[in-house]
mmCIF file of C-alpha atoms in Angstrom:
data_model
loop_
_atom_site.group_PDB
_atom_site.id
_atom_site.type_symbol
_atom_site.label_atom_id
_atom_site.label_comp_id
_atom_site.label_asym_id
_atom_site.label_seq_id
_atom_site.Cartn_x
_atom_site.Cartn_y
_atom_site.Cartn_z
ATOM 1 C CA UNK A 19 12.009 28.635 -44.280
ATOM 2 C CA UNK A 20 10.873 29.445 -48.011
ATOM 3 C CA UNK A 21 13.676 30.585 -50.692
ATOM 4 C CA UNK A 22 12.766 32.978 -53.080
ATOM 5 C CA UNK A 23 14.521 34.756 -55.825
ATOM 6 C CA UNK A 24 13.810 38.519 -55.475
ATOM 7 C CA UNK A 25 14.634 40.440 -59.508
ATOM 8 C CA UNK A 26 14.850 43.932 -58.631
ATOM 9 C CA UNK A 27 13.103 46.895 -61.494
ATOM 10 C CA UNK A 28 13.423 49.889 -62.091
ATOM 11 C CA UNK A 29 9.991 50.492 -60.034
ATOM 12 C CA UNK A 30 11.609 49.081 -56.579
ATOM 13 C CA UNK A 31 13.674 51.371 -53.978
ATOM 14 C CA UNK A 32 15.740 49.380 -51.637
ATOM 15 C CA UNK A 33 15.750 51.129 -48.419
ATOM 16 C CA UNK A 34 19.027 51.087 -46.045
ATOM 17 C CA UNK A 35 19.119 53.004 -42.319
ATOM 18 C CA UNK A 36 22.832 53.046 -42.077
ATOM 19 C CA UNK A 37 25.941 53.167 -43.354
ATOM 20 C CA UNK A 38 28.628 50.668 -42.075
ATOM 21 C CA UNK A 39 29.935 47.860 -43.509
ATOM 22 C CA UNK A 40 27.162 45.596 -42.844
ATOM 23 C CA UNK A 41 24.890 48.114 -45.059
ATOM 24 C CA UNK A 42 27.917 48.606 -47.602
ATOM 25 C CA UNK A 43 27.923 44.514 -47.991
ATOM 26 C CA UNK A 44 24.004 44.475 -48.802
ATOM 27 C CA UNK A 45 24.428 47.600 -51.418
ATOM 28 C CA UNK A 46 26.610 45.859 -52.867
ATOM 29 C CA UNK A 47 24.624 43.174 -54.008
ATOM 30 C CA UNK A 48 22.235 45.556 -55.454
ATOM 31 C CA UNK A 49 24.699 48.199 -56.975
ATOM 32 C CA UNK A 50 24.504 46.601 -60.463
ATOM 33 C CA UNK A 51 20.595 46.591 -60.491
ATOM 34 C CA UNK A 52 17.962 48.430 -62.034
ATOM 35 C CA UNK A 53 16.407 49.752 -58.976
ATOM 36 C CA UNK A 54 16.576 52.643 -56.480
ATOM 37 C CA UNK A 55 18.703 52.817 -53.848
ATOM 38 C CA UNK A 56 18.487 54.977 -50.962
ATOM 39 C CA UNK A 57 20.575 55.411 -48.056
ATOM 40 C CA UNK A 58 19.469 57.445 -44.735
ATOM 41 C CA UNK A 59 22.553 57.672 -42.363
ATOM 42 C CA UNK A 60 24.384 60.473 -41.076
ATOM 43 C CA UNK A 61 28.057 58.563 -41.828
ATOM 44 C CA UNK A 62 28.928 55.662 -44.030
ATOM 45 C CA UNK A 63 31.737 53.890 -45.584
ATOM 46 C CA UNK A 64 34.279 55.007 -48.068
ATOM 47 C CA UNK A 65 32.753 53.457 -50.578
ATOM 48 C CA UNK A 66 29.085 54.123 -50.127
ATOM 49 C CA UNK A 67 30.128 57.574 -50.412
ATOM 50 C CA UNK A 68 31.353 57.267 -53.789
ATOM 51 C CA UNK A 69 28.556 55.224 -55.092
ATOM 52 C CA UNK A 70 26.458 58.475 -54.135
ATOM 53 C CA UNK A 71 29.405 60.622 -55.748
ATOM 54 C CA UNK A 72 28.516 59.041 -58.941
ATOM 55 C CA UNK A 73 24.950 58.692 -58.795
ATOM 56 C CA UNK A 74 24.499 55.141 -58.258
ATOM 57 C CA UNK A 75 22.342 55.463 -54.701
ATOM 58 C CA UNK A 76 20.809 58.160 -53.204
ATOM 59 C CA UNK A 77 22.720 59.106 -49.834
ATOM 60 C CA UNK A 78 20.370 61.138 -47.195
ATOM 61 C CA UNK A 79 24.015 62.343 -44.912
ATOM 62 C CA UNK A 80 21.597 62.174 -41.784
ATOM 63 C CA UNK A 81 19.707 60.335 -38.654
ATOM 64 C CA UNK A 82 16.402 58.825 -39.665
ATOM 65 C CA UNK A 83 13.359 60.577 -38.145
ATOM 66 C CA UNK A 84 10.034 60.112 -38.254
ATOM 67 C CA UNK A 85 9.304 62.031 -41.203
ATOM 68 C CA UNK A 86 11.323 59.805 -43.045
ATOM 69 C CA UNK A 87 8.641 57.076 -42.540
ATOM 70 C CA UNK A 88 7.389 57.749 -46.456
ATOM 71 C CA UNK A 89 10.892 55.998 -47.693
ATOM 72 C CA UNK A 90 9.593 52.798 -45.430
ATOM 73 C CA UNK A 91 6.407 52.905 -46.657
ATOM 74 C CA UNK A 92 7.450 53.113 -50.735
ATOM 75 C CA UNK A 93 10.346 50.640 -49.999
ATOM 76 C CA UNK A 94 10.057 47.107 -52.252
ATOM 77 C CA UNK A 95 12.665 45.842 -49.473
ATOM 78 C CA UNK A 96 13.951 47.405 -46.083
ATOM 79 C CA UNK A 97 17.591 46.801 -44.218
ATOM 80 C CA UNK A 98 17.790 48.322 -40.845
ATOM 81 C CA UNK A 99 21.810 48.502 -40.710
ATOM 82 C CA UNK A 100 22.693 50.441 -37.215
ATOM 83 C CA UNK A 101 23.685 49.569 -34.089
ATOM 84 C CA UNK A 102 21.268 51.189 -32.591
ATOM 85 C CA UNK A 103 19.102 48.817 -30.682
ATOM 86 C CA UNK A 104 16.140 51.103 -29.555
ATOM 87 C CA UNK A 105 16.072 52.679 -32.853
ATOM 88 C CA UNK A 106 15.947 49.311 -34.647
ATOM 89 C CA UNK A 107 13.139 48.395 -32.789
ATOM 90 C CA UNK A 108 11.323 51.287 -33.775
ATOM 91 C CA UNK A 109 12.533 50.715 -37.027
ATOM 92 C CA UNK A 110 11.186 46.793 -37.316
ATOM 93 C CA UNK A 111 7.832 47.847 -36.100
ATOM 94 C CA UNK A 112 7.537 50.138 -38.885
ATOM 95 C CA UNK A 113 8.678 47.952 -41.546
ATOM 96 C CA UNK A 114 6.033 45.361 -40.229
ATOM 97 C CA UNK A 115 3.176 48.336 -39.644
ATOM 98 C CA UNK A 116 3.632 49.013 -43.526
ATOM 99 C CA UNK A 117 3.739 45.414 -44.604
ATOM 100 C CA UNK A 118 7.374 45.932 -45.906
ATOM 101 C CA UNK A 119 10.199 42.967 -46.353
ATOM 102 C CA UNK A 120 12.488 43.965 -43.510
ATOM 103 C CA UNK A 121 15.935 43.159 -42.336
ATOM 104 C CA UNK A 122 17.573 43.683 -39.590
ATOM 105 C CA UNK A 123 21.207 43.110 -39.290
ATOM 106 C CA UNK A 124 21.348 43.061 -35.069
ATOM 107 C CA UNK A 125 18.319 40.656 -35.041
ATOM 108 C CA UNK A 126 18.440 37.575 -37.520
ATOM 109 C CA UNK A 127 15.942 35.665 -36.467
ATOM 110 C CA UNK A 128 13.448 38.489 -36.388
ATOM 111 C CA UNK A 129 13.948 39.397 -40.329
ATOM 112 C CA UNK A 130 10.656 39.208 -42.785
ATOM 113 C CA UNK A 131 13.500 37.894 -45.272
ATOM 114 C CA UNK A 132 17.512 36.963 -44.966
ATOM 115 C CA UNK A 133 20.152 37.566 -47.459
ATOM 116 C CA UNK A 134 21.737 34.199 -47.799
ATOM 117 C CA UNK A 135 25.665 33.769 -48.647
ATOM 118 C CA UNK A 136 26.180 33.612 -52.703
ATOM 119 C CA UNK A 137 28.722 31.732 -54.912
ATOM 120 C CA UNK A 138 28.489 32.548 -59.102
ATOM 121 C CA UNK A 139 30.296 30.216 -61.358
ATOM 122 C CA UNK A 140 29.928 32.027 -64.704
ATOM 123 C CA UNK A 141 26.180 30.738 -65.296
ATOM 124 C CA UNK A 142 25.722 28.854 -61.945
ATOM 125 C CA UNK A 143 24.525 30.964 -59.165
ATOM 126 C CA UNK A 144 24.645 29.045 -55.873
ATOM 127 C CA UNK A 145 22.360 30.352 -52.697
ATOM 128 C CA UNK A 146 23.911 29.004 -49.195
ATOM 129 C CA UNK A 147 21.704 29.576 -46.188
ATOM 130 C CA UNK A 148 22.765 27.894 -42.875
ATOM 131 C CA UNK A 149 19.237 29.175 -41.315
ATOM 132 C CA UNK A 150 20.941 31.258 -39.127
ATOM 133 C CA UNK A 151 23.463 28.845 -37.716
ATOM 134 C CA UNK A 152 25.718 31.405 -38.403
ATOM 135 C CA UNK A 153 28.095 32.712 -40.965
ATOM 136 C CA UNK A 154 31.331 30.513 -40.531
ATOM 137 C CA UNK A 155 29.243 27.533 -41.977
ATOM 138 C CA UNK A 156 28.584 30.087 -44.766
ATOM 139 C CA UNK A 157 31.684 30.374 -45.431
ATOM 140 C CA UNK A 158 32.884 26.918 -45.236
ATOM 141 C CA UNK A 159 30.035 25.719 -47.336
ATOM 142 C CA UNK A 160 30.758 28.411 -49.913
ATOM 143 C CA UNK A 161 34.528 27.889 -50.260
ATOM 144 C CA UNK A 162 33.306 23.818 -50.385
ATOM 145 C CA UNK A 163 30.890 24.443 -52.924
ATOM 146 C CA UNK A 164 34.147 26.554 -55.249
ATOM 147 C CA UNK A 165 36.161 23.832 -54.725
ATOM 148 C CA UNK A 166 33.903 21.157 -55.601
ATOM 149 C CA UNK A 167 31.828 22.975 -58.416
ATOM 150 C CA UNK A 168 34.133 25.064 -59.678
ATOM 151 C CA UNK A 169 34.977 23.066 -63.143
ATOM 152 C CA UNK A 170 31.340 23.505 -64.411
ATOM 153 C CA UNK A 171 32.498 27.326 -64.685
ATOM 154 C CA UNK A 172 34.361 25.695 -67.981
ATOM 155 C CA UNK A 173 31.088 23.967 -69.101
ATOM 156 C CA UNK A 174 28.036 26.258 -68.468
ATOM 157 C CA UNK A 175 28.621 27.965 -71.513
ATOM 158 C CA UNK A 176 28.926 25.435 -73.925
ATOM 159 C CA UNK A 177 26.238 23.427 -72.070
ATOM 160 C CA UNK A 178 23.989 26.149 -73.040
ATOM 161 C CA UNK A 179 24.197 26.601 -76.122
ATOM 162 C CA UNK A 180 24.335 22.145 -76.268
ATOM 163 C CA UNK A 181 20.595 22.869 -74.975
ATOM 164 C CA UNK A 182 19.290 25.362 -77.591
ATOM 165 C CA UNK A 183 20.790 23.272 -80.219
ATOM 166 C CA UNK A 184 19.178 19.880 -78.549
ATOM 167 C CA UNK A 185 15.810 22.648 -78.681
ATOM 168 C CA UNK A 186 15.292 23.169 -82.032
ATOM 169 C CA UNK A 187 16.348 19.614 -83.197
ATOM 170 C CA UNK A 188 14.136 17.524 -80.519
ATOM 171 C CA UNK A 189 10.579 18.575 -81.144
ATOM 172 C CA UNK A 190 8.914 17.512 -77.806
ATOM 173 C CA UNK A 191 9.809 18.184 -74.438
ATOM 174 C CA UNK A 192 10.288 14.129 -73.702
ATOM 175 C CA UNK A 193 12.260 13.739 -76.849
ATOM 176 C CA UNK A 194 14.427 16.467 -74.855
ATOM 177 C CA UNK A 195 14.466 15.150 -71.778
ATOM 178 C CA UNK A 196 15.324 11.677 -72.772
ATOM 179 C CA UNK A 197 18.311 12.919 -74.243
ATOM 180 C CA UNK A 198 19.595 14.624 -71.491
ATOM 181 C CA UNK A 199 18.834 11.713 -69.099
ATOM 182 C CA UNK A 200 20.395 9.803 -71.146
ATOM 183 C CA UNK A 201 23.717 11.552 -71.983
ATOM 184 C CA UNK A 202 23.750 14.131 -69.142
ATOM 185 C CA UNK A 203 23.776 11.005 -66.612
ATOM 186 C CA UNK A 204 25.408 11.323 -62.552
ATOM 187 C CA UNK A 205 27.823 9.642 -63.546
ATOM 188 C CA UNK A 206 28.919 12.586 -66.779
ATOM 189 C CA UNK A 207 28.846 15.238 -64.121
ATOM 190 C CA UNK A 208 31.139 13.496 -61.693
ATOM 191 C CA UNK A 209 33.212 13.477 -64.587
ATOM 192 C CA UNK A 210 32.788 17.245 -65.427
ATOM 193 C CA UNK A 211 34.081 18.086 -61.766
ATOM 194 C CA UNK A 212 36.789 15.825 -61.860
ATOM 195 C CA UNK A 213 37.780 18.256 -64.638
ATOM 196 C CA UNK A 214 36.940 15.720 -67.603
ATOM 197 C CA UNK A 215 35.122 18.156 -69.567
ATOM 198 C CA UNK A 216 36.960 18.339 -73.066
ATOM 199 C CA UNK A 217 35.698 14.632 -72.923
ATOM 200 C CA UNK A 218 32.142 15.266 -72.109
ATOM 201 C CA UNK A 219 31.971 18.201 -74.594
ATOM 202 C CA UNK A 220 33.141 15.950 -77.327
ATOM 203 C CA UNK A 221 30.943 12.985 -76.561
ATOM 204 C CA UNK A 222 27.836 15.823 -76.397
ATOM 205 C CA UNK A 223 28.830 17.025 -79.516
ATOM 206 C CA UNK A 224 29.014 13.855 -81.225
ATOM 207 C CA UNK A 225 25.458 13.185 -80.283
ATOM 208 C CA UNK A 226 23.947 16.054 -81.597
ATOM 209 C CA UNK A 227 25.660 15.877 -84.537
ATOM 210 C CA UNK A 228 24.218 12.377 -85.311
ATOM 211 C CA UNK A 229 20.881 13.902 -84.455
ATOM 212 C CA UNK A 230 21.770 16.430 -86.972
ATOM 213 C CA UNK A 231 22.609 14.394 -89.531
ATOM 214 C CA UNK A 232 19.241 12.436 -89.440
ATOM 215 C CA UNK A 233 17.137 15.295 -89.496
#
């Protein structure tokens, strides 16, 4: 199993047959994009219908047919959302006939790609994938991972702009990453998620102001 990190454009159209909850769930991660979405399903949730109320997908209130097989072949990435087995089949096959990323909801193991479980933490996005164990580990991981990680939320910011600042003052890229070996060390994040942060930040700042001040 490869991960990769898919940035939708305005150029891609991501392509969902069906309307439930399953396909509302994969929208949604894709809702706040810059790329086409288009929907071909003769019912769907409450809420996919309003995201085609207000423009934000295109909603084809049908059954796929065969002439829809141009939306397949355009598609940047395909989700074959219905319960339909038969159909799904003929649905995969196409998807794979056009060389298109394809997933199928009723068939994880058969998917071109997966969607793994997500956790953001202001800056920090975290990607869980149990490789198909199932998604109760997903979940378990995820609300581990938020209990665990959820103090660098208070220090992403600040850590960023720490960098920028350690950027322009640090000329090379060892200079850099001596600092941040030194100062950013296992033992200063075990302190940040214990919630010792204030510390840390102080201590960081401290540093780069002596840098500063020698410069």
């Amino acid at each position: 199993m490869v991960s990769i990190t898919f940035q939708p454009t305005t150029e891609d159209t991501i392509l969902f047959v069906g309307g439930g909850e399953v396909a509302e769930r994969r929208i949604q991660l894709f809702i706040d994009e810059p790329c086409n979405i288009v929907v071909i399903a003769p019912t769907v949730t409450d809420r996919i219908c309003q995201w085609a109320k207000d423009n934000r997908i295109t909603w084809y209130d049908r059954a796929f047919t065969m002439d829809d097989e141009h939306h397949i072949i355009t598609s940047s990435l395909f989700f074959i959302c219905t319960d339909n087995g038969e159909l799904n089949d003929t649905l995969y096959d196409m998807g794979k006939k056009h060389r298109v990323w394809t997933n199928r909801s009723d068939a994880p193991r058969a998917c071109r790609f997966t969607v793994p479980s997500s956790l953001e933490l202001g800056d920090l996005h975290i990607a869980i994938s149990a490789n198909n164990v199932g998604p109760r580990i997903n979940r378990l991981v995820k609300q581990d991972m938020m209990n665990r990680y959820g103090q660098l939320q208070k220090a992403m910011p600040r850590l960023k702009i720490f960098r920028e600042e350690v950027k322009l003052l640090l000329p090379t890229p060892e200079a850099r990453q001596k600092f941040w070996r030194d100062h950013l060390t296992v033992e200063t994040f075990e302190a940040i998620l214990k919630g010792e942060w204030m510390t840390i930040e102080e201590k960081l700042d401290h540093e780069i102001s002596g840098i500063r001040s020698k410069s």
